[in-house]
């Protein structure tokens, strides 16, 4: 009973921090440890630090390092972005996720936890963008299997000393299998992109509609069980003036189930204001909505502390129909159980992709891009 009370108090504190409220954290044994674990799992530690530093400086101090690291990382990424802007110059490109969300959508600017720097270029500019970045000192971090593992991946990972890691995308949909399900035209994303200032750097990023639909799509495939993803979606939803465009875009991408599920989950947790008939407009059945709601009711997202959970399985398995969603969730659960039962393989240090591997990947991208929605 004491542990349940502790967990619920910490869950509520995390939600309060996401909503910009000062959490009322009771003095219970172990509350600091539980709060740190929850905030770090949900990737909102800097946000919780800010929310607590006036009323509970003792607890806020436990997360000060997380706040400092997030701020320093954002400064480093902004510096990296300035260098990349000069390198890519006249090419058509955009940045999205991490620094964009940290600077423009997070409740406290500059303090969102994130890792890599995501860039999107047209498939026709991918080779030129890669050449320019290599000449500027960037090197491939991806392995041969990352690039060509039976499918042509939608990104390549690059890095250089002192700079953030870059995920250079030609498609937002990373595998050929998923590109057969989801149609996200890169050229359209770039054509609709809008200017944004990140620090002193002028860049382009997705428009408000593309941002929200992509955040929902990305969150669903991550499981949508971390509060940071729901905060992103909540903040992006507040900027929507025309929900018809969101519906049209989600259905055009084939992502109506992901958008509906993640938005509904965000509303349940953060009271996000949404059109009352949104699921109907997205083409989702009442059975699908009730099923998703029931799963969230049995295991509310703020209570999740690990990757394995039914809300995560259902989000990753989302399909327009409730039976298809439940079936895929059960299949994934069974597969996960089998994989966990297998003996762990001895860790190996994978080789980075060489010039021949990168050339093979670029050639494959040029071959498939003309026949996929990435370049229409």
Tab-separated table of C-alpha atoms in Angstrom:
chain	number	residue	atom	x	y	z
A	1	UNK	CA	0.000	0.000	0.000
A	2	UNK	CA	2.822	2.433	0.879
A	3	UNK	CA	4.569	1.695	-2.422
A	4	UNK	CA	1.345	2.249	-4.376
A	5	UNK	CA	0.804	5.587	-2.625
A	6	UNK	CA	4.387	6.591	-3.425
A	7	UNK	CA	4.081	5.670	-7.087
A	8	UNK	CA	0.796	7.533	-7.485
A	9	UNK	CA	2.208	10.632	-5.830
A	10	UNK	CA	5.212	10.612	-8.160
A	11	UNK	CA	3.006	9.964	-11.208
A	12	UNK	CA	0.895	12.993	-10.293
A	13	UNK	CA	4.008	15.120	-9.741
A	14	UNK	CA	5.327	14.251	-13.197
A	15	UNK	CA	2.016	15.155	-14.833
A	16	UNK	CA	1.894	18.440	-12.890
A	17	UNK	CA	5.380	19.288	-14.161
A	18	UNK	CA	4.283	18.596	-17.742
A	19	UNK	CA	1.319	20.938	-17.249
A	20	UNK	CA	3.454	23.718	-15.790
A	21	UNK	CA	2.047	23.307	-12.298
A	22	UNK	CA	4.065	23.191	-9.100
A	23	UNK	CA	3.866	19.562	-7.905
A	24	UNK	CA	2.780	18.791	-4.366
A	25	UNK	CA	5.168	15.951	-3.491
A	26	UNK	CA	4.535	14.325	-0.096
A	27	UNK	CA	7.414	13.483	2.235
A	28	UNK	CA	7.381	9.718	1.863
A	29	UNK	CA	10.310	7.329	2.304
A	30	UNK	CA	11.980	6.755	-1.065
A	31	UNK	CA	10.186	9.607	-2.825
A	32	UNK	CA	13.394	11.129	-4.168
A	33	UNK	CA	14.602	7.876	-5.711
A	34	UNK	CA	11.190	7.149	-7.223
A	35	UNK	CA	10.873	10.666	-8.608
A	36	UNK	CA	14.296	10.547	-10.263
A	37	UNK	CA	13.568	7.142	-11.805
A	38	UNK	CA	10.198	8.281	-13.172
A	39	UNK	CA	11.439	11.633	-14.493
A	40	UNK	CA	14.377	10.022	-16.263
A	41	UNK	CA	12.318	7.218	-17.769
A	42	UNK	CA	9.783	9.717	-19.092
A	43	UNK	CA	12.634	12.016	-20.238
A	44	UNK	CA	11.204	15.007	-18.426
A	45	UNK	CA	13.870	15.346	-15.721
A	46	UNK	CA	14.814	18.958	-16.638
A	47	UNK	CA	11.133	19.918	-16.658
A	48	UNK	CA	10.571	18.343	-13.243
A	49	UNK	CA	13.647	20.171	-11.922
A	50	UNK	CA	12.215	23.526	-13.008
A	51	UNK	CA	8.787	22.717	-11.569
A	52	UNK	CA	10.229	21.793	-8.160
A	53	UNK	CA	13.037	24.270	-7.605
A	54	UNK	CA	10.904	26.860	-5.790
A	55	UNK	CA	8.750	24.664	-3.546
A	56	UNK	CA	10.974	21.584	-3.191
A	57	UNK	CA	14.603	22.600	-3.812
A	58	UNK	CA	15.747	19.406	-2.071
A	59	UNK	CA	14.098	17.257	-4.746
A	60	UNK	CA	14.965	19.652	-7.553
A	61	UNK	CA	18.644	19.310	-6.632
A	62	UNK	CA	18.470	15.598	-7.485
A	63	UNK	CA	17.734	16.541	-11.118
A	64	UNK	CA	19.979	19.580	-11.505
A	65	UNK	CA	22.555	17.583	-13.457
A	66	UNK	CA	19.855	16.483	-15.917
A	67	UNK	CA	18.890	20.136	-16.427
A	68	UNK	CA	22.502	21.176	-16.977
A	69	UNK	CA	23.197	18.342	-19.411
A	70	UNK	CA	20.070	19.113	-21.445
A	71	UNK	CA	21.006	22.772	-21.692
A	72	UNK	CA	24.626	22.076	-22.649
A	73	UNK	CA	23.539	19.518	-25.245
A	74	UNK	CA	21.089	21.982	-26.785
A	75	UNK	CA	23.820	24.616	-27.024
A	76	UNK	CA	26.141	22.069	-28.663
A	77	UNK	CA	23.460	21.050	-31.157
A	78	UNK	CA	22.693	24.695	-31.961
A	79	UNK	CA	26.373	25.253	-32.696
A	80	UNK	CA	26.412	22.134	-34.861
A	81	UNK	CA	23.316	23.355	-36.683
A	82	UNK	CA	25.004	26.647	-37.503
A	83	UNK	CA	27.921	24.780	-39.099
A	84	UNK	CA	25.581	22.490	-41.031
A	85	UNK	CA	23.561	25.438	-42.310
A	86	UNK	CA	26.686	26.842	-43.903
A	87	UNK	CA	27.671	23.455	-45.303
A	88	UNK	CA	24.345	22.542	-46.900
A	89	UNK	CA	23.812	26.097	-48.112
A	90	UNK	CA	21.532	26.163	-51.151
A	91	UNK	CA	20.246	22.588	-50.850
A	92	UNK	CA	16.632	22.049	-49.846
A	93	UNK	CA	16.676	20.677	-46.306
A	94	UNK	CA	14.900	20.919	-42.975
A	95	UNK	CA	15.549	19.978	-39.377
A	96	UNK	CA	12.959	18.454	-37.072
A	97	UNK	CA	12.392	16.845	-33.679
A	98	UNK	CA	15.099	17.507	-31.034
A	99	UNK	CA	16.278	21.127	-31.273
A	100	UNK	CA	13.056	22.311	-32.916
A	101	UNK	CA	10.944	20.860	-30.106
A	102	UNK	CA	13.360	22.072	-27.432
A	103	UNK	CA	13.363	25.619	-28.756
A	104	UNK	CA	9.800	26.143	-29.946
A	105	UNK	CA	7.416	23.557	-28.447
A	106	UNK	CA	8.780	22.567	-25.047
A	107	UNK	CA	7.182	24.267	-22.030
A	108	UNK	CA	10.657	25.466	-20.974
A	109	UNK	CA	12.747	26.428	-24.009
A	110	UNK	CA	16.134	24.762	-24.348
A	111	UNK	CA	15.546	22.072	-21.715
A	112	UNK	CA	13.937	19.213	-23.629
A	113	UNK	CA	15.962	16.017	-23.419
A	114	UNK	CA	16.933	14.667	-26.839
A	115	UNK	CA	19.827	12.981	-28.568
A	116	UNK	CA	20.576	13.184	-32.276
A	117	UNK	CA	20.109	16.025	-34.735
A	118	UNK	CA	17.640	15.002	-37.436
A	119	UNK	CA	17.932	16.487	-40.931
A	120	UNK	CA	15.767	15.794	-43.974
A	121	UNK	CA	16.913	16.283	-47.564
A	122	UNK	CA	15.286	15.339	-50.835
A	123	UNK	CA	16.455	11.954	-52.190
A	124	UNK	CA	17.825	13.758	-55.239
A	125	UNK	CA	20.041	15.895	-52.971
A	126	UNK	CA	21.129	13.092	-50.635
A	127	UNK	CA	24.414	12.305	-52.397
A	128	UNK	CA	25.396	15.970	-52.634
A	129	UNK	CA	24.465	16.590	-48.993
A	130	UNK	CA	26.530	13.605	-47.902
A	131	UNK	CA	29.527	14.710	-49.965
A	132	UNK	CA	29.433	18.209	-48.490
A	133	UNK	CA	29.176	16.935	-44.931
A	134	UNK	CA	32.057	14.502	-45.477
A	135	UNK	CA	34.210	17.297	-46.839
A	136	UNK	CA	33.371	19.293	-43.702
A	137	UNK	CA	34.724	16.529	-41.469
A	138	UNK	CA	31.698	14.356	-40.781
A	139	UNK	CA	32.151	10.581	-40.862
A	140	UNK	CA	29.760	7.673	-41.180
A	141	UNK	CA	28.843	6.065	-37.854
A	142	UNK	CA	26.358	3.594	-39.316
A	143	UNK	CA	27.252	-0.070	-39.811
A	144	UNK	CA	26.723	-1.918	-43.115
A	145	UNK	CA	23.716	-3.646	-41.545
A	146	UNK	CA	22.231	-0.280	-40.556
A	147	UNK	CA	22.188	0.801	-44.199
A	148	UNK	CA	21.296	-2.357	-46.123
A	149	UNK	CA	19.837	-5.167	-44.029
A	150	UNK	CA	17.539	-6.550	-46.699
A	151	UNK	CA	15.839	-3.154	-46.900
A	152	UNK	CA	17.007	0.350	-47.771
A	153	UNK	CA	16.975	2.427	-44.610
A	154	UNK	CA	15.656	5.984	-44.705
A	155	UNK	CA	18.630	7.576	-42.912
A	156	UNK	CA	22.372	7.463	-42.358
A	157	UNK	CA	24.108	8.329	-39.075
A	158	UNK	CA	27.043	10.757	-39.179
A	159	UNK	CA	29.306	12.223	-36.519
A	160	UNK	CA	32.468	14.200	-35.907
A	161	UNK	CA	34.498	15.106	-32.814
A	162	UNK	CA	32.857	17.842	-30.768
A	163	UNK	CA	29.623	17.799	-32.774
A	164	UNK	CA	26.231	16.243	-32.209
A	165	UNK	CA	25.382	13.038	-34.046
A	166	UNK	CA	23.418	13.658	-37.250
A	167	UNK	CA	20.667	11.415	-38.596
A	168	UNK	CA	20.568	12.423	-42.261
A	169	UNK	CA	17.190	11.340	-43.653
A	170	UNK	CA	15.913	11.081	-47.182
A	171	UNK	CA	12.623	9.675	-45.847
A	172	UNK	CA	10.856	9.972	-42.504
A	173	UNK	CA	9.819	6.315	-42.830
A	174	UNK	CA	12.906	4.271	-42.108
A	175	UNK	CA	12.177	0.868	-43.687
A	176	UNK	CA	10.808	-0.349	-47.002
A	177	UNK	CA	8.241	-2.459	-45.170
A	178	UNK	CA	6.837	0.608	-43.427
A	179	UNK	CA	7.048	2.719	-46.594
A	180	UNK	CA	4.545	0.313	-48.129
A	181	UNK	CA	2.134	1.213	-45.289
A	182	UNK	CA	2.861	4.909	-44.802
A	183	UNK	CA	3.148	7.467	-47.585
A	184	UNK	CA	5.082	10.515	-46.411
A	185	UNK	CA	6.367	12.464	-49.439
A	186	UNK	CA	9.672	14.142	-48.637
A	187	UNK	CA	9.313	16.742	-51.374
A	188	UNK	CA	5.934	17.834	-50.000
A	189	UNK	CA	7.343	18.147	-46.477
A	190	UNK	CA	10.162	20.349	-47.722
A	191	UNK	CA	7.859	22.439	-49.924
A	192	UNK	CA	5.574	23.154	-46.956
A	193	UNK	CA	8.439	23.812	-44.508
A	194	UNK	CA	8.536	27.089	-42.607
A	195	UNK	CA	11.399	29.243	-41.299
A	196	UNK	CA	12.474	29.024	-37.664
A	197	UNK	CA	15.194	30.578	-35.523
A	198	UNK	CA	17.090	28.197	-33.250
A	199	UNK	CA	19.408	30.391	-31.246
A	200	UNK	CA	20.927	32.671	-33.868
A	201	UNK	CA	20.584	30.092	-36.635
A	202	UNK	CA	17.899	30.414	-39.297
A	203	UNK	CA	16.612	27.002	-40.422
A	204	UNK	CA	13.485	25.467	-41.892
A	205	UNK	CA	11.251	22.925	-40.212
A	206	UNK	CA	7.908	21.245	-40.815
A	207	UNK	CA	4.729	23.293	-40.794
A	208	UNK	CA	2.335	22.961	-37.857
A	209	UNK	CA	0.235	20.216	-39.441
A	210	UNK	CA	3.162	18.078	-40.569
A	211	UNK	CA	4.799	18.558	-37.170
A	212	UNK	CA	1.776	17.260	-35.254
A	213	UNK	CA	1.117	14.314	-37.551
A	214	UNK	CA	4.786	13.318	-37.549
A	215	UNK	CA	5.042	13.617	-33.753
A	216	UNK	CA	2.042	11.322	-33.335
A	217	UNK	CA	3.381	8.848	-35.885
A	218	UNK	CA	6.841	8.835	-34.317
A	219	UNK	CA	5.450	8.578	-30.770
A	220	UNK	CA	3.273	5.595	-31.703
A	221	UNK	CA	6.220	3.636	-33.062
A	222	UNK	CA	8.144	4.478	-29.902
A	223	UNK	CA	5.200	3.175	-27.870
A	224	UNK	CA	3.867	6.585	-26.744
A	225	UNK	CA	4.531	5.698	-23.102
A	226	UNK	CA	7.023	8.455	-22.266
A	227	UNK	CA	5.543	11.705	-21.052
A	228	UNK	CA	8.012	13.721	-23.127
A	229	UNK	CA	6.292	12.496	-26.288
A	230	UNK	CA	2.863	13.418	-24.952
A	231	UNK	CA	4.128	16.875	-23.964
A	232	UNK	CA	5.402	17.364	-27.526
A	233	UNK	CA	2.045	16.350	-28.971
A	234	UNK	CA	0.100	18.507	-26.499
A	235	UNK	CA	2.156	21.589	-27.336
A	236	UNK	CA	1.921	20.949	-31.088
A	237	UNK	CA	-1.851	20.422	-30.884
A	238	UNK	CA	-2.244	23.842	-29.251
A	239	UNK	CA	-0.908	25.421	-32.459
A	240	UNK	CA	-3.416	23.817	-34.788
A	241	UNK	CA	-5.934	26.213	-36.284
A	242	UNK	CA	-7.420	23.877	-38.899
A	243	UNK	CA	-8.095	20.327	-37.744
A	244	UNK	CA	-9.431	19.402	-41.178
A	245	UNK	CA	-5.854	19.689	-42.440
A	246	UNK	CA	-4.643	17.374	-39.685
A	247	UNK	CA	-7.288	14.804	-40.603
A	248	UNK	CA	-6.498	15.092	-44.310
A	249	UNK	CA	-2.737	14.804	-43.740
A	250	UNK	CA	-3.042	11.870	-41.326
A	251	UNK	CA	-5.244	9.924	-43.709
A	252	UNK	CA	-3.038	10.751	-46.698
A	253	UNK	CA	-0.009	9.408	-44.832
A	254	UNK	CA	-1.920	6.285	-43.792
A	255	UNK	CA	-1.324	7.268	-40.177
A	256	UNK	CA	-4.880	7.902	-38.951
A	257	UNK	CA	-4.696	5.145	-36.321
A	258	UNK	CA	-1.406	6.439	-34.925
A	259	UNK	CA	-2.605	10.038	-34.851
A	260	UNK	CA	-5.940	9.148	-33.251
A	261	UNK	CA	-4.428	6.885	-30.604
A	262	UNK	CA	-1.649	9.265	-29.550
A	263	UNK	CA	-3.857	12.355	-29.496
A	264	UNK	CA	-6.477	10.537	-27.412
A	265	UNK	CA	-3.775	9.323	-25.006
A	266	UNK	CA	-2.414	12.854	-24.714
A	267	UNK	CA	-5.895	14.161	-23.936
A	268	UNK	CA	-6.384	11.533	-21.225
A	269	UNK	CA	-3.069	12.380	-19.545
A	270	UNK	CA	-2.669	16.127	-20.186
A	271	UNK	CA	-6.265	17.242	-20.895
A	272	UNK	CA	-5.332	18.376	-24.404
A	273	UNK	CA	-8.170	20.195	-26.144
A	274	UNK	CA	-9.251	18.260	-29.251
A	275	UNK	CA	-12.305	18.276	-31.533
A	276	UNK	CA	-14.918	15.942	-29.995
A	277	UNK	CA	-15.477	14.098	-33.296
A	278	UNK	CA	-11.802	13.723	-34.212
A	279	UNK	CA	-11.746	9.906	-34.183
A	280	UNK	CA	-14.802	9.793	-36.444
A	281	UNK	CA	-13.184	12.239	-38.878
A	282	UNK	CA	-10.040	10.135	-38.870
A	283	UNK	CA	-12.099	7.094	-39.832
A	284	UNK	CA	-11.553	5.248	-36.558
A	285	UNK	CA	-14.312	3.084	-35.126
A	286	UNK	CA	-15.801	3.490	-31.682
A	287	UNK	CA	-14.538	-0.006	-30.897
A	288	UNK	CA	-10.964	1.089	-31.639
A	289	UNK	CA	-11.316	4.150	-29.413
A	290	UNK	CA	-12.869	2.157	-26.556
A	291	UNK	CA	-10.150	-0.490	-26.803
A	292	UNK	CA	-7.343	2.078	-26.668
A	293	UNK	CA	-9.041	3.838	-23.762
A	294	UNK	CA	-9.468	0.578	-21.848
A	295	UNK	CA	-5.770	-0.292	-22.265
A	296	UNK	CA	-4.757	3.147	-21.006
A	297	UNK	CA	-7.158	2.830	-18.096
A	298	UNK	CA	-5.606	-0.451	-16.986
A	299	UNK	CA	-2.072	0.960	-17.177
A	300	UNK	CA	-2.003	4.762	-17.256
A	301	UNK	CA	1.037	6.142	-19.037
A	302	UNK	CA	2.387	8.127	-16.032
A	303	UNK	CA	2.694	4.849	-14.103
A	304	UNK	CA	4.855	3.166	-16.746
A	305	UNK	CA	8.525	2.770	-15.788
A	306	UNK	CA	9.792	0.295	-18.392
A	307	UNK	CA	9.601	-0.580	-22.058
A	308	UNK	CA	7.394	-3.665	-21.722
A	309	UNK	CA	3.770	-2.621	-21.236
A	310	UNK	CA	0.427	-3.075	-22.959
A	311	UNK	CA	0.026	0.631	-23.798
A	312	UNK	CA	3.357	0.455	-25.644
A	313	UNK	CA	2.434	-2.749	-27.478
A	314	UNK	CA	-0.926	-1.353	-28.567
A	315	UNK	CA	0.544	1.945	-29.782
A	316	UNK	CA	3.194	0.170	-31.846
A	317	UNK	CA	0.593	-2.202	-33.286
A	318	UNK	CA	-2.039	0.444	-34.091
A	319	UNK	CA	-4.131	-0.290	-37.170
A	320	UNK	CA	-7.438	1.308	-38.248
A	321	UNK	CA	-9.415	-1.710	-36.982
A	322	UNK	CA	-9.588	-2.879	-33.373
A	323	UNK	CA	-9.183	-6.573	-34.258
A	324	UNK	CA	-6.094	-5.925	-36.360
A	325	UNK	CA	-4.612	-3.749	-33.611
A	326	UNK	CA	-5.250	-6.348	-30.893
A	327	UNK	CA	-3.956	-9.164	-33.095
A	328	UNK	CA	-0.690	-7.389	-33.908
A	329	UNK	CA	-0.229	-6.390	-30.262
A	330	UNK	CA	-0.575	-10.043	-29.193
A	331	UNK	CA	1.820	-11.184	-31.922
A	332	UNK	CA	4.384	-8.603	-30.831
A	333	UNK	CA	3.969	-9.612	-27.186
A	334	UNK	CA	4.593	-13.265	-28.060
A	335	UNK	CA	7.603	-12.383	-30.184
A	336	UNK	CA	9.007	-10.237	-27.378
A	337	UNK	CA	8.615	-13.097	-24.911
A	338	UNK	CA	10.449	-15.469	-27.248
A	339	UNK	CA	13.282	-13.000	-27.776
A	340	UNK	CA	13.662	-12.394	-24.045
A	341	UNK	CA	13.868	-16.153	-23.454
A	342	UNK	CA	16.765	-16.594	-25.864
A	343	UNK	CA	20.304	-16.561	-24.447
A	344	UNK	CA	21.936	-13.170	-24.930
A	345	UNK	CA	24.526	-13.125	-27.691
A	346	UNK	CA	28.057	-12.116	-26.801
A	347	UNK	CA	28.468	-8.412	-27.498
A	348	UNK	CA	30.527	-7.530	-30.552
A	349	UNK	CA	31.874	-4.249	-31.782
A	350	UNK	CA	30.309	-3.694	-35.222
A	351	UNK	CA	32.413	-2.275	-38.008
A	352	UNK	CA	31.419	1.071	-39.432
A	353	UNK	CA	30.232	1.197	-43.009
A	354	UNK	CA	32.987	1.759	-45.521
A	355	UNK	CA	32.968	3.753	-48.740
A	356	UNK	CA	31.669	0.773	-50.728
A	357	UNK	CA	28.806	0.245	-48.267
A	358	UNK	CA	27.797	3.907	-48.421
A	359	UNK	CA	27.974	3.900	-52.222
A	360	UNK	CA	25.787	0.787	-52.362
A	361	UNK	CA	23.256	2.464	-50.052
A	362	UNK	CA	23.196	5.709	-52.050
A	363	UNK	CA	22.700	3.749	-55.269
A	364	UNK	CA	19.871	1.782	-53.679
A	365	UNK	CA	18.211	4.990	-52.434
A	366	UNK	CA	18.408	6.502	-55.930
A	367	UNK	CA	16.913	3.306	-57.328
A	368	UNK	CA	13.983	3.021	-54.928
A	369	UNK	CA	13.213	6.694	-54.293
A	370	UNK	CA	11.662	7.267	-57.701
A	371	UNK	CA	9.205	4.479	-57.042
A	372	UNK	CA	8.215	5.468	-53.496
A	373	UNK	CA	6.243	8.289	-51.980
A	374	UNK	CA	9.470	9.733	-50.579
A	375	UNK	CA	10.128	11.538	-53.855
A	376	UNK	CA	6.712	12.341	-55.231
